[in-house]
Coordinates of C-alpha atoms in Angstrom, one line a residue:
Chain A
M1 CA 0.1 0.0 -0.1
V2 CA 1.1 3.5 -0.9
T3 CA 1.3 6.1 1.6
F4 CA 1.7 10.0 0.1
A5 CA 3.6 12.5 1.5
F6 CA 2.8 16.6 1.2
L7 CA 4.7 16.9 -1.5
D8 CA 2.9 13.6 -3.4
W9 CA -0.1 15.1 -2.8
F10 CA 1.0 18.6 -4.5
W11 CA 2.4 16.7 -7.7
L12 CA -1.2 15.0 -7.8
I13 CA -3.2 18.2 -7.6
L14 CA -1.2 20.6 -9.5
F15 CA -1.3 17.9 -12.7
L16 CA -5.3 17.7 -12.2
I17 CA -5.8 21.4 -12.3
L18 CA -4.0 21.6 -15.2
M19 CA -5.5 19.0 -17.0
V20 CA -9.2 20.8 -16.3
G21 CA -7.6 24.1 -16.6
C22 CA -7.0 23.1 -20.6
G23 CA -10.8 22.4 -20.5
V24 CA -11.3 26.1 -19.2
L25 CA -8.8 27.7 -21.3
F26 CA -10.2 26.3 -24.8
Y27 CA -13.9 26.4 -24.1
R28 CA -14.2 29.2 -26.5
L29 CA -12.2 27.4 -29.4
G30 CA -13.8 24.1 -28.7
K31 CA -17.7 25.6 -29.1
R32 CA -16.7 27.6 -32.1
S33 CA -17.6 24.9 -34.7
E34 CA -18.3 21.5 -35.6
S35 CA -14.7 21.2 -37.3
D36 CA -13.2 22.8 -34.0
F37 CA -15.2 20.3 -31.6
F38 CA -14.0 17.3 -33.4
L39 CA -10.8 18.0 -35.6
A40 CA -9.4 21.6 -33.6
G41 CA -10.3 23.5 -36.8
R42 CA -8.0 21.2 -39.0
G43 CA -5.2 23.6 -38.1
L44 CA -2.6 22.1 -36.0
P45 CA 1.0 22.1 -36.6
W46 CA 2.4 18.4 -36.7
W47 CA 4.2 18.3 -33.1
L48 CA 0.3 18.5 -31.6
P49 CA -0.8 15.8 -33.0
A50 CA 2.2 13.4 -32.6
S51 CA 2.3 14.0 -28.6
S52 CA -1.1 13.0 -29.0
V53 CA -0.7 10.2 -30.9
Y54 CA 2.2 9.2 -28.6
A55 CA -0.2 10.1 -25.2
T56 CA -3.0 8.4 -26.4
H57 CA -1.3 5.0 -27.1
T58 CA 0.3 5.1 -23.7
A59 CA -2.9 3.6 -21.8
T60 CA -2.9 2.2 -18.1
D61 CA -2.5 -1.4 -19.5
T62 CA 0.1 -0.4 -22.1
P63 CA 2.9 -1.0 -19.1
M64 CA 1.2 -4.3 -18.2
W65 CA 1.1 -5.7 -21.3
V66 CA 4.6 -4.4 -22.6
T67 CA 6.2 -6.1 -19.0
G68 CA 4.7 -9.0 -19.9
V69 CA 6.1 -9.9 -23.1
I70 CA 9.2 -8.9 -22.2
Y71 CA 9.0 -10.4 -18.7
R72 CA 8.6 -13.7 -21.0
Y73 CA 10.9 -13.1 -23.9
G74 CA 13.6 -10.9 -23.3
L75 CA 13.9 -8.4 -26.0
T76 CA 12.5 -10.6 -28.3
G77 CA 8.9 -9.4 -26.9
L78 CA 9.6 -6.3 -28.3
W79 CA 8.4 -7.5 -31.6
Y80 CA 5.1 -8.2 -30.0
T81 CA 4.9 -4.3 -29.6
F82 CA 5.8 -3.2 -33.0
F83 CA 2.5 -3.1 -34.3
S84 CA 2.5 0.5 -34.2
A85 CA 4.9 0.1 -37.2
W86 CA 2.0 0.4 -39.3
C87 CA 2.5 4.2 -39.0
A88 CA 5.9 3.6 -40.9
I89 CA 4.7 3.2 -44.4
S90 CA 1.0 5.0 -43.3
A91 CA 2.4 8.1 -42.9
F92 CA 3.2 8.4 -46.6
V93 CA 0.7 6.4 -48.1
S94 CA -2.7 6.4 -46.5
T95 CA -2.6 9.1 -43.9
R96 CA -1.7 11.3 -47.1
I97 CA -5.0 9.9 -49.0
F98 CA -6.7 10.1 -45.9
R99 CA -6.0 13.9 -45.1
R100 CA -6.5 14.8 -49.0
S101 CA -10.2 13.4 -48.8
V102 CA -10.8 15.8 -45.6
A103 CA -13.5 13.3 -44.2
Y104 CA -13.8 13.7 -40.7
T105 CA -13.9 9.7 -39.9
Q106 CA -13.1 6.6 -41.3
A107 CA -16.8 5.8 -41.5
E108 CA -17.4 8.8 -43.7
W109 CA -14.5 8.1 -45.8
N110 CA -16.3 5.3 -46.9
T111 CA -19.2 7.3 -48.3
I112 CA -16.0 9.2 -50.3
R113 CA -14.3 6.1 -51.7
F114 CA -17.6 4.5 -52.3
G115 CA -21.0 5.2 -53.2
G116 CA -24.5 4.3 -53.3
L117 CA -26.6 2.0 -50.9
G118 CA -23.3 -0.2 -50.0
A119 CA -21.4 2.8 -48.8
E120 CA -24.5 4.1 -47.0
M121 CA -24.7 0.6 -45.1
L122 CA -20.9 0.5 -44.7
R123 CA -20.8 4.0 -43.1
G124 CA -23.6 3.0 -40.7
W125 CA -22.1 -0.3 -39.7
I126 CA -18.2 1.5 -39.2
A127 CA -20.1 4.3 -37.2
G128 CA -22.2 2.1 -34.7
W129 CA -19.1 -0.3 -34.6
Q130 CA -16.8 2.4 -33.4
V131 CA -19.1 3.7 -31.2
F132 CA -19.5 0.7 -29.3
M133 CA -15.6 -0.1 -29.5
N134 CA -14.6 3.4 -28.0
M135 CA -17.3 2.7 -24.9
F136 CA -15.6 -0.8 -24.8
I137 CA -11.9 0.6 -24.7
L138 CA -13.3 3.3 -22.2
G139 CA -14.4 0.7 -19.6
W140 CA -11.5 -1.9 -20.3
V141 CA -9.1 1.3 -19.7
G142 CA -11.0 2.7 -16.9
I143 CA -11.2 -0.7 -15.2
A144 CA -7.2 -0.9 -15.5
M145 CA -7.3 2.7 -13.2
G146 CA -9.7 1.3 -10.7
K147 CA -7.4 -1.7 -10.2
I148 CA -4.0 0.0 -10.4
C149 CA -5.6 2.6 -7.7
Y150 CA -6.6 -0.7 -5.7
L151 CA -3.2 -2.0 -5.8
A152 CA -1.9 1.3 -4.5
F153 CA -4.3 2.6 -2.1
G154 CA -6.9 -0.2 -1.4
W155 CA -9.4 1.7 -2.8
P156 CA -12.7 -0.5 -4.4
T157 CA -12.2 -0.7 -8.4
W158 CA -14.9 1.4 -8.7
I159 CA -13.6 4.6 -7.5
G160 CA -10.8 4.6 -9.7
L161 CA -12.6 3.9 -13.0
V162 CA -15.6 6.6 -12.2
S163 CA -13.6 9.1 -10.6
F164 CA -10.8 9.8 -13.0
S165 CA -12.8 9.0 -15.9
S166 CA -15.6 11.9 -14.6
I167 CA -12.4 14.4 -14.0
C168 CA -11.3 13.8 -17.7
A169 CA -14.9 14.3 -19.4
I170 CA -14.7 17.8 -17.8
Y171 CA -12.6 19.3 -20.3
V172 CA -13.3 16.8 -22.8
L173 CA -17.5 18.3 -22.6
A174 CA -16.1 21.7 -22.3
A175 CA -13.6 22.1 -25.0
G176 CA -13.9 19.1 -27.0
Y177 CA -10.9 17.9 -29.5
W178 CA -9.0 21.4 -28.6
G179 CA -9.0 20.2 -24.7
V180 CA -8.0 16.8 -25.3
V181 CA -5.0 17.5 -27.8
M182 CA -3.7 20.4 -25.5
A183 CA -4.4 18.1 -22.2
D184 CA -2.4 15.3 -24.5
F185 CA 0.5 17.5 -25.4
Q186 CA 0.9 18.0 -21.4
Q187 CA 0.2 14.3 -20.7
G188 CA 3.0 13.1 -23.3
I189 CA 5.9 15.2 -21.9
I190 CA 5.1 14.3 -18.2
A191 CA 4.5 10.7 -19.5
F192 CA 7.2 10.2 -21.5
S193 CA 9.7 11.9 -18.8
V194 CA 8.4 9.9 -15.9
I195 CA 8.9 6.7 -18.0
I196 CA 12.9 7.3 -18.5
I197 CA 13.0 8.2 -14.6
V198 CA 11.1 5.2 -12.9
S199 CA 13.3 3.1 -16.0
I200 CA 16.5 4.8 -15.3
W201 CA 15.6 3.8 -11.2
G202 CA 14.9 0.2 -12.2
V203 CA 18.2 0.0 -14.0
I204 CA 20.0 1.4 -11.2
A205 CA 18.0 -0.7 -8.6
A206 CA 19.1 -3.9 -10.6
G207 CA 22.9 -3.1 -10.6
G208 CA 22.9 -0.8 -13.4
P209 CA 23.2 -1.6 -17.2
D210 CA 26.3 -3.6 -16.6
G211 CA 25.1 -5.0 -13.5
I212 CA 21.9 -6.8 -15.7
V213 CA 24.1 -7.7 -18.5
T214 CA 26.6 -9.8 -16.2
K215 CA 23.4 -11.0 -13.8
L216 CA 21.8 -12.4 -16.8
A217 CA 25.2 -14.1 -18.0
G218 CA 25.3 -15.7 -14.5
M219 CA 21.8 -16.7 -14.8
G220 CA 22.4 -18.5 -18.2
E221 CA 19.6 -15.9 -19.6
S222 CA 22.1 -13.7 -22.1
W223 CA 19.2 -14.9 -24.8
R224 CA 17.2 -12.3 -23.2
L225 CA 19.4 -9.5 -24.9
D226 CA 19.1 -11.0 -28.1
P227 CA 16.0 -9.7 -29.9
F228 CA 16.1 -12.3 -32.4
A229 CA 16.1 -15.0 -30.0
F230 CA 13.2 -17.2 -31.3
S231 CA 11.9 -20.3 -30.1
G232 CA 12.8 -21.9 -33.9
W233 CA 11.3 -21.4 -37.2
F234 CA 7.8 -22.9 -36.8
E235 CA 8.1 -24.3 -32.9
G236 CA 7.9 -23.2 -29.6
D237 CA 6.1 -20.3 -28.2
F238 CA 7.5 -17.7 -30.2
P239 CA 8.8 -19.2 -33.7
A240 CA 10.1 -16.9 -36.2
I241 CA 6.9 -17.5 -38.5
W242 CA 5.1 -15.6 -36.0
F243 CA 7.6 -12.9 -36.0
V244 CA 7.5 -12.4 -39.6
T245 CA 3.4 -12.5 -39.7
M246 CA 3.6 -9.8 -37.3
L247 CA 6.2 -7.7 -39.6
V248 CA 3.8 -8.3 -42.7
I249 CA 0.7 -7.3 -40.6
A250 CA 2.6 -4.3 -39.2
I251 CA 4.3 -3.0 -41.9
L252 CA 2.4 -3.4 -45.3
G253 CA -1.0 -2.5 -43.4
G254 CA 0.1 1.0 -43.6
F255 CA -0.7 0.8 -47.5
G256 CA -4.5 0.1 -46.1
M257 CA -6.7 2.1 -43.6
G258 CA -8.1 0.4 -40.6
T259 CA -5.7 -2.7 -40.6
S260 CA -5.2 -1.6 -37.1
I261 CA -7.4 -1.1 -34.2
D262 CA -5.1 2.3 -33.8
W263 CA -6.2 3.8 -37.3
Y264 CA -9.5 5.2 -35.9
P265 CA -7.9 7.6 -33.3
E266 CA -5.1 8.3 -35.4
A267 CA -7.3 9.2 -38.6
Q268 CA -8.9 11.9 -36.2
R269 CA -5.4 13.4 -35.8
I270 CA -4.6 12.8 -39.6
Q271 CA -7.7 15.4 -40.2
S272 CA -6.7 18.0 -37.1
N273 CA -3.3 18.7 -38.7
K274 CA -3.1 21.8 -41.0
T275 CA -1.7 20.4 -43.9
V276 CA -0.8 17.1 -45.7
R277 CA 2.9 17.3 -44.6
D278 CA 1.9 17.9 -41.0
A279 CA -0.3 14.8 -40.9
S280 CA 2.8 12.8 -42.6
Y281 CA 5.0 13.8 -39.8
S282 CA 2.6 13.7 -36.8
I283 CA 2.3 10.0 -37.5
W284 CA 5.4 9.3 -38.2
W285 CA 7.3 11.0 -35.6
G286 CA 4.4 10.0 -32.6
A287 CA 4.7 6.6 -33.7
L288 CA 8.4 6.4 -33.6
L289 CA 7.9 7.9 -29.9
V290 CA 5.6 4.7 -29.0
I291 CA 8.5 2.5 -30.4
A292 CA 11.3 4.4 -28.5
R293 CA 9.3 4.0 -25.3
N294 CA 8.6 0.2 -25.7
S295 CA 12.6 0.2 -25.7
I296 CA 13.1 2.3 -22.9
W297 CA 10.3 0.0 -20.9
A298 CA 11.9 -3.0 -21.8
I299 CA 15.4 -2.5 -20.2
A300 CA 13.5 -1.3 -16.7
I301 CA 11.7 -4.9 -17.2
L302 CA 14.9 -6.4 -17.8
G303 CA 16.5 -5.1 -14.4
F304 CA 13.2 -6.0 -12.9
Y305 CA 13.5 -9.6 -14.1
V306 CA 17.2 -9.8 -12.9
L307 CA 15.6 -8.4 -9.4
F308 CA 12.5 -10.7 -9.3
P309 CA 13.3 -13.8 -11.7
N310 CA 10.6 -16.7 -10.2
I311 CA 7.6 -15.0 -10.9
E312 CA 5.3 -17.5 -12.3
Q313 CA 2.0 -15.9 -12.4
T314 CA 1.1 -13.6 -15.3
S315 CA -0.7 -11.2 -13.5
E316 CA 1.6 -10.7 -10.9
Y317 CA 5.1 -10.2 -13.1
E318 CA 3.0 -7.8 -15.5
L319 CA 2.6 -5.5 -12.8
G320 CA 6.5 -5.4 -12.6
W321 CA 6.9 -1.7 -14.0
F322 CA 4.1 -0.1 -11.8
R323 CA 5.9 -1.9 -9.1
I324 CA 9.4 -0.1 -9.7
G325 CA 7.9 3.4 -9.4
F326 CA 5.7 2.5 -6.0
E327 CA 8.7 0.4 -4.5
Y328 CA 11.8 2.2 -5.6
L329 CA 11.2 6.0 -6.0
P330 CA 11.8 8.3 -3.3
T331 CA 9.2 9.9 -1.1
G332 CA 7.7 12.8 -2.7
M333 CA 8.1 11.6 -6.1
V334 CA 5.6 8.7 -5.8
G335 CA 2.8 11.4 -6.0
F336 CA 4.7 12.6 -9.7
F337 CA 4.7 9.3 -10.4
F338 CA 1.0 8.7 -9.8
A339 CA 0.4 11.8 -11.6
A340 CA 2.3 10.3 -14.7
I341 CA 0.2 7.3 -14.6
L342 CA -2.8 9.6 -14.6
A343 CA -1.6 11.5 -17.4
I344 CA -1.1 7.7 -19.4
H345 CA -4.9 7.0 -18.1
L346 CA -6.3 10.6 -19.1
S347 CA -5.0 10.7 -22.4
T348 CA -6.7 7.5 -23.5
I349 CA -9.6 8.2 -21.7
S350 CA -10.1 11.6 -23.4
T351 CA -9.5 10.4 -26.6
H352 CA -11.8 7.9 -27.2
L353 CA -14.4 10.0 -25.4
N354 CA -13.9 12.6 -27.9
L355 CA -13.5 10.0 -31.1
G356 CA -16.6 7.9 -30.2
A357 CA -18.5 11.2 -29.9
V358 CA -17.4 12.1 -33.7
Y359 CA -18.8 8.9 -34.7
A360 CA -21.9 9.3 -33.0
T361 CA -22.5 12.8 -33.6
R362 CA -21.3 13.1 -37.3
D363 CA -21.9 9.9 -38.7
L364 CA -25.2 9.0 -37.0
Y365 CA -26.8 12.0 -35.6
K366 CA -25.9 14.6 -38.5
H367 CA -26.0 12.1 -41.2
Y368 CA -28.9 10.0 -40.5
F369 CA -30.9 12.1 -38.3
K370 CA -30.6 15.4 -38.7
P371 CA -28.9 16.4 -41.8
G372 CA -29.9 20.3 -41.3
A373 CA -28.5 20.4 -37.9
S374 CA -27.1 24.0 -37.0
E375 CA -23.2 24.0 -35.7
K376 CA -24.4 25.0 -32.2
E377 CA -26.9 21.9 -32.4
V378 CA -24.1 19.7 -33.5
I379 CA -21.9 20.4 -30.8
W380 CA -24.8 20.0 -28.1
F381 CA -25.3 16.5 -29.3
G382 CA -21.4 16.0 -29.4
R383 CA -21.9 16.7 -25.7
I384 CA -24.4 14.4 -24.8
A385 CA -22.7 11.8 -26.9
T386 CA -19.6 12.6 -24.7
L387 CA -21.7 12.0 -21.2
V388 CA -23.5 9.1 -23.2
L389 CA -20.2 7.1 -23.6
L390 CA -18.9 8.3 -20.3
L391 CA -21.8 6.9 -18.6
G392 CA -21.8 3.6 -20.7
S393 CA -18.0 2.6 -20.1
F394 CA -18.8 2.5 -16.4
F395 CA -21.1 -0.2 -16.8
Y396 CA -18.5 -1.7 -19.3
G397 CA -15.7 -1.4 -17.0
L398 CA -17.5 -3.0 -14.5
M399 CA -19.2 -5.7 -15.9
M400 CA -15.5 -6.3 -18.3
E401 CA -14.3 -9.3 -16.2
E402 CA -16.7 -11.6 -17.9
I403 CA -16.5 -10.2 -21.5
T404 CA -12.8 -9.2 -22.0
S405 CA -12.2 -12.3 -23.3
W406 CA -15.0 -12.4 -25.8
L407 CA -13.8 -8.7 -26.8
I408 CA -10.2 -9.7 -27.4
F409 CA -11.5 -12.4 -29.3
A410 CA -13.7 -10.0 -31.3
L411 CA -10.6 -7.4 -32.0
W412 CA -8.2 -10.3 -33.6
L413 CA -11.2 -11.3 -35.9
M414 CA -10.9 -7.8 -37.2
A415 CA -7.3 -7.7 -37.5
A416 CA -7.2 -11.1 -39.3
G417 CA -10.2 -11.2 -42.0
I418 CA -10.4 -7.5 -42.7
W419 CA -6.7 -6.7 -43.1
L420 CA -6.0 -7.4 -46.7
P421 CA -9.6 -5.5 -47.9
N422 CA -8.6 -2.9 -45.6
I423 CA -5.5 -2.5 -48.2
L424 CA -7.5 -3.0 -51.1
Q425 CA -10.0 -0.6 -50.4
V426 CA -7.2 2.0 -51.0
V427 CA -4.9 0.3 -53.6
W428 CA -7.6 -1.3 -56.3
W429 CA -10.0 0.7 -57.9
R430 CA -12.3 -2.1 -58.7
F431 CA -12.6 -3.3 -55.1
N432 CA -16.3 -2.0 -54.3
A433 CA -18.2 -1.4 -51.3
W434 CA -20.4 -5.0 -51.8
G435 CA -17.0 -6.5 -51.8
Y436 CA -15.7 -4.8 -48.8
L437 CA -18.9 -5.4 -47.1
S438 CA -19.1 -8.9 -47.8
S439 CA -15.6 -9.1 -46.3
W440 CA -16.6 -8.0 -43.0
I441 CA -19.6 -10.4 -43.2
A442 CA -17.6 -13.2 -44.0
N443 CA -14.9 -12.9 -41.4
L444 CA -17.5 -12.7 -38.8
G445 CA -18.7 -16.2 -39.7
L446 CA -15.2 -17.7 -40.6
S447 CA -13.2 -16.6 -37.8
W448 CA -16.1 -18.2 -35.5
L449 CA -15.6 -21.4 -37.7
V450 CA -12.0 -21.5 -37.7
V451 CA -11.0 -20.1 -34.7
W452 CA -13.8 -22.2 -31.9
I453 CA -16.5 -24.1 -33.6
L454 CA -14.4 -26.3 -36.2
P455 CA -11.6 -27.1 -33.3
E456 CA -14.4 -28.0 -31.1
F457 CA -15.7 -30.7 -32.9
D458 CA -12.2 -32.1 -34.1
I459 CA -12.9 -31.4 -37.9
L460 CA -9.9 -28.6 -37.9
P461 CA -6.9 -28.8 -35.2
K462 CA -6.4 -25.5 -32.6
L463 CA -4.4 -23.7 -35.2
L464 CA -1.9 -21.0 -33.5
D465 CA -2.3 -17.4 -33.7
Y466 CA 0.0 -16.9 -37.2
Q467 CA -1.7 -19.9 -38.8
Q468 CA -5.3 -18.5 -38.2
F469 CA -4.3 -15.2 -39.6
W470 CA -3.2 -16.7 -43.1
L471 CA -6.2 -18.9 -43.0
L472 CA -8.7 -16.6 -42.2
M473 CA -6.9 -14.3 -44.8
V474 CA -7.4 -16.7 -47.9
L475 CA -10.7 -18.2 -46.8
G476 CA -12.0 -14.6 -46.7
A477 CA -10.5 -13.4 -50.0
M478 CA -12.4 -16.6 -51.5
V479 CA -15.6 -14.6 -50.6
Y480 CA -15.2 -10.7 -51.2
I481 CA -13.5 -11.3 -54.4
P482 CA -16.1 -13.1 -56.5
V483 CA -18.4 -11.0 -54.6
T484 CA -16.6 -7.4 -56.0
L485 CA -16.1 -9.4 -59.5
L486 CA -19.7 -10.6 -59.9
T487 CA -21.2 -6.8 -58.8
K488 CA -20.7 -3.4 -60.6
P489 CA -17.5 -1.4 -60.1
E490 CA -18.6 2.0 -58.5
N491 CA -19.8 4.9 -60.3
M492 CA -16.9 6.2 -62.6
D493 CA -18.1 9.7 -61.9
H494 CA -17.7 9.2 -58.2
L495 CA -14.4 7.4 -58.5
V496 CA -12.8 10.1 -60.5
K497 CA -13.6 12.7 -58.1
Y498 CA -12.5 10.3 -55.2
Y499 CA -9.3 9.9 -57.1
V500 CA -8.7 13.5 -58.4
M501 CA -8.9 14.7 -54.6
S502 CA -7.0 12.1 -53.0
R503 CA -4.4 10.5 -55.6
P504 CA -4.6 7.3 -54.1
I505 CA -1.6 4.6 -54.6
G506 CA -1.8 1.5 -56.4
W507 CA -3.9 0.0 -59.4
W508 CA -6.1 2.9 -60.1
G509 CA -5.1 3.2 -64.0
P510 CA -8.9 3.2 -65.6
V511 CA -10.1 6.2 -63.2
K512 CA -6.6 7.8 -63.6
K513 CA -7.4 7.4 -67.7
E514 CA -11.1 8.7 -67.3
A515 CA -10.0 11.7 -65.3
E516 CA -7.4 12.8 -67.6
R517 CA -9.8 12.2 -70.3
R518 CA -12.2 14.4 -69.2
G519 CA -9.1 17.3 -68.4
L520 CA -9.4 16.8 -64.7
L521 CA -5.6 16.1 -64.8
S522 CA -4.4 18.4 -67.5
Q523 CA -2.0 20.5 -65.4
I524 CA -0.2 17.9 -65.4
A525 CA -0.4 16.5 -68.9
G526 CA 0.5 20.0 -69.9
L527 CA 3.2 20.6 -67.5
K528 CA 4.8 17.4 -68.9
Q529 CA 4.0 18.7 -72.6
G530 CA 5.9 21.8 -71.6
E531 CA 8.7 20.1 -69.7
Q532 CA 8.9 18.1 -73.4
E533 CA 9.0 21.5 -75.4
Chain B
M1 CA 19.6 15.6 -63.1
S2 CA 20.3 13.9 -59.9
F3 CA 18.9 10.5 -58.7
I4 CA 16.8 12.0 -56.0
K5 CA 14.1 15.0 -57.1
R6 CA 14.6 17.8 -55.0
K7 CA 12.3 20.6 -56.9
W8 CA 8.6 19.7 -57.3
S9 CA 6.0 21.3 -59.5
A10 CA 2.5 20.5 -57.4
A11 CA 1.5 18.6 -60.4
E12 CA 4.1 16.5 -60.6
A13 CA 4.4 16.0 -56.4
D14 CA 0.6 14.4 -57.4
E15 CA 2.1 11.4 -58.6
W16 CA 3.4 8.5 -57.0
T17 CA 7.2 8.5 -57.6
K18 CA 10.6 6.5 -56.9
E19 CA 11.0 9.1 -54.0
D20 CA 7.9 7.9 -52.2
W21 CA 8.9 4.2 -52.6
L22 CA 12.4 4.7 -51.1
T23 CA 10.9 6.4 -48.4
I24 CA 8.3 3.7 -48.2
V25 CA 11.7 1.1 -47.8
I26 CA 13.4 3.4 -45.3
S27 CA 11.0 4.5 -42.9
P28 CA 10.2 0.8 -41.5
L29 CA 14.0 0.4 -41.4
A30 CA 14.8 3.3 -39.2
Y31 CA 11.7 2.1 -37.0
I32 CA 13.6 -1.1 -36.5
L33 CA 17.2 -0.3 -35.9
I34 CA 15.8 2.7 -33.7
M35 CA 13.7 -0.1 -31.4
I36 CA 16.6 -2.3 -31.4
G37 CA 19.1 0.5 -30.9
V38 CA 17.4 2.5 -28.3
A39 CA 17.3 -0.6 -26.1
L40 CA 20.6 -1.9 -26.4
S41 CA 22.2 1.7 -26.2
F42 CA 20.3 1.8 -22.6
L43 CA 22.4 -1.0 -21.5
L44 CA 25.3 0.9 -23.2
L45 CA 26.0 -2.0 -25.2
W46 CA 28.4 -0.5 -28.4
T47 CA 26.2 -2.5 -30.8
G48 CA 23.2 -0.2 -29.6
F49 CA 25.0 2.9 -30.5
I50 CA 26.0 2.0 -33.5
I51 CA 22.2 0.4 -34.3
L52 CA 20.9 3.9 -33.2
A53 CA 23.2 5.8 -35.1
L54 CA 22.2 4.1 -38.2
G55 CA 18.6 4.7 -37.1
I56 CA 18.7 8.0 -36.9
V57 CA 21.0 8.4 -40.5
A58 CA 18.1 6.7 -42.1
T59 CA 15.6 9.0 -40.6
V60 CA 17.5 12.1 -41.6
V61 CA 18.2 10.6 -45.3
M62 CA 14.3 9.9 -45.4
H63 CA 13.2 13.2 -44.7
W64 CA 15.5 14.5 -47.1
I65 CA 14.1 12.8 -49.8
I66 CA 10.9 12.9 -49.0
D67 CA 10.5 16.7 -47.6
P68 CA 10.4 18.4 -50.7
K69 CA 7.7 16.6 -52.0
L70 CA 5.4 16.6 -49.0
K71 CA 5.9 20.6 -49.2
A72 CA 5.0 20.9 -52.8
I73 CA 1.9 18.7 -52.0
S74 CA 1.0 20.6 -48.8
D75 CA 1.3 23.8 -50.7
E76 CA -0.6 23.0 -53.7
Y77 CA -3.4 21.3 -51.8
E78 CA -4.3 23.8 -49.4
T79 CA -5.5 26.1 -52.1
K80 CA -8.3 23.2 -52.8
Q81 CA -9.0 22.3 -49.4
K82 CA -11.5 24.9 -48.7
E83 CA -13.4 24.4 -51.6
Y84 CA -13.1 20.4 -51.1
I85 CA -14.8 20.8 -47.7
L86 CA -17.5 22.5 -48.7
E87 CA -18.0 20.1 -51.4
L88 CA -17.8 17.2 -48.7
E89 CA -20.6 19.0 -46.4
R90 CA -22.9 18.9 -49.5
S91 CA -22.0 15.3 -51.4
V92 CA -22.3 13.3 -48.3
R93 CA -25.9 14.4 -47.0
W94 CA -27.9 11.9 -48.8
E95 CA -31.2 13.4 -47.8
E96 CA -30.7 16.3 -50.0
E97 CA -28.9 14.3 -52.9
N98 CA -31.1 11.7 -53.2
G99 CA -34.2 14.1 -52.5

């Protein structure tokens, strides 16, 4: 149990005043327009959304699972955390294309890329699913905070869940995305500083860098320092083929939109940048900070392993980084550490409150129920949606123990069968709304069959994660490719409009040719002619 | 004419060129080098410092290649953006469009 001294309380209260102050300070900007409440007026320099990308992807449960994989696999476990690498290619491909589309959300982008009834169905589905997902993530992250407060102070879990999410809601309700991004900037700095301080403290406690290397060698565990210490090509609990699969998913996923669950909050950050260039850099540098952070954490966890090498229970060693902070930092710094945990927590909560609200407001309320709504009405609905998400997250958080495994399964399903369609929708002109919609439906059915039902009846052996991924990808393609080719292409007028606006990468030959024929790309043709002359 | 194009007109920058593909290759490589480099450097291992240095060089080279092109795209696009946003507001209102 942690006891706070005066200085600890000072840090904590100062931090909370700073965060809520953001709401008060940016209240006027947030209520100016819909674009301000949800995208900060699309006027931010790259470093602000970059800090938000970083802060958002440092959630309360992140140190737990990073600790879990590093404690178990040593530095090879870093590859589990490398999923943020989708930003490597995305920053210069899908980010650029998405920013040019000026869509507020991924759901809205569907009506720009596709047309007709199929596009409307996709927009409604993705918007509804995102409202649910954001509420779920809020509950998941919220209850993680409840558990940390129980660990640190012995509070009942609901107190940690309800109190801090409610404080966060103050500045999100008041200033919308302006409050989110400005608070994220401060939270990002605080969280990164504390991660470095606590990690250095952990390394020192374990005997310093040399001490860790020497002690691991003495324990016969030097393989933990090797980032490529796989259990074999195909065998063991971390085979090289799993590493290759993760690299493919992460890196090539950057050509698409929605290949990672993180795409959805990033899409909002992409649109809030003032230029296409700013959007690219915000995604690239934000993800780089995430990757560097994981490496810094990893070394602290190696130190924790040297100090406590024989912990068997996952739930126990997953708390390693928190233990370093609470047990090794001096009095007066523990409050600073807790403020950093709160920073980590609030940045995720604020993001998902505002993100869920933009889908509920822009894609459901304004699009389907009240297309003529004034800016003032839209902002007020955004606030009501924020409040509903907050209350819903309490409900999810408190019942999370029962549903977590189901929902993690749902997330995994999404990653597997929808991965390739998420790329095809960006790079292949012929891929249409019906193909994309059928991939969602097929994936839902196939993944239940492959992961649970067929193994249960011994029709299919229980497959490893990477085997499931490749199999679901092939089976899904056998549905959505025929559906795409057997249904009509999207309307050429619609495609030309999208092409001229977004200039997508990949196989867009017929659309480009049509745009040139209509003289919409004549500027380029004229320039090329000029160059030749 | 140099291998890497550094001066772009807006229309040229709209096309996908070898500069984009070089960036697409270098960018994940930079992430991998920095991830491993930071971890091993924190342990004060000399291999870590070398890998980290390579990661930083890759990052600088990548920006040197792509930045002029991104600037050209951005400058041109910002002039059209206002019009596109107005168009977006109109076109996504399916009630009006479908009567």
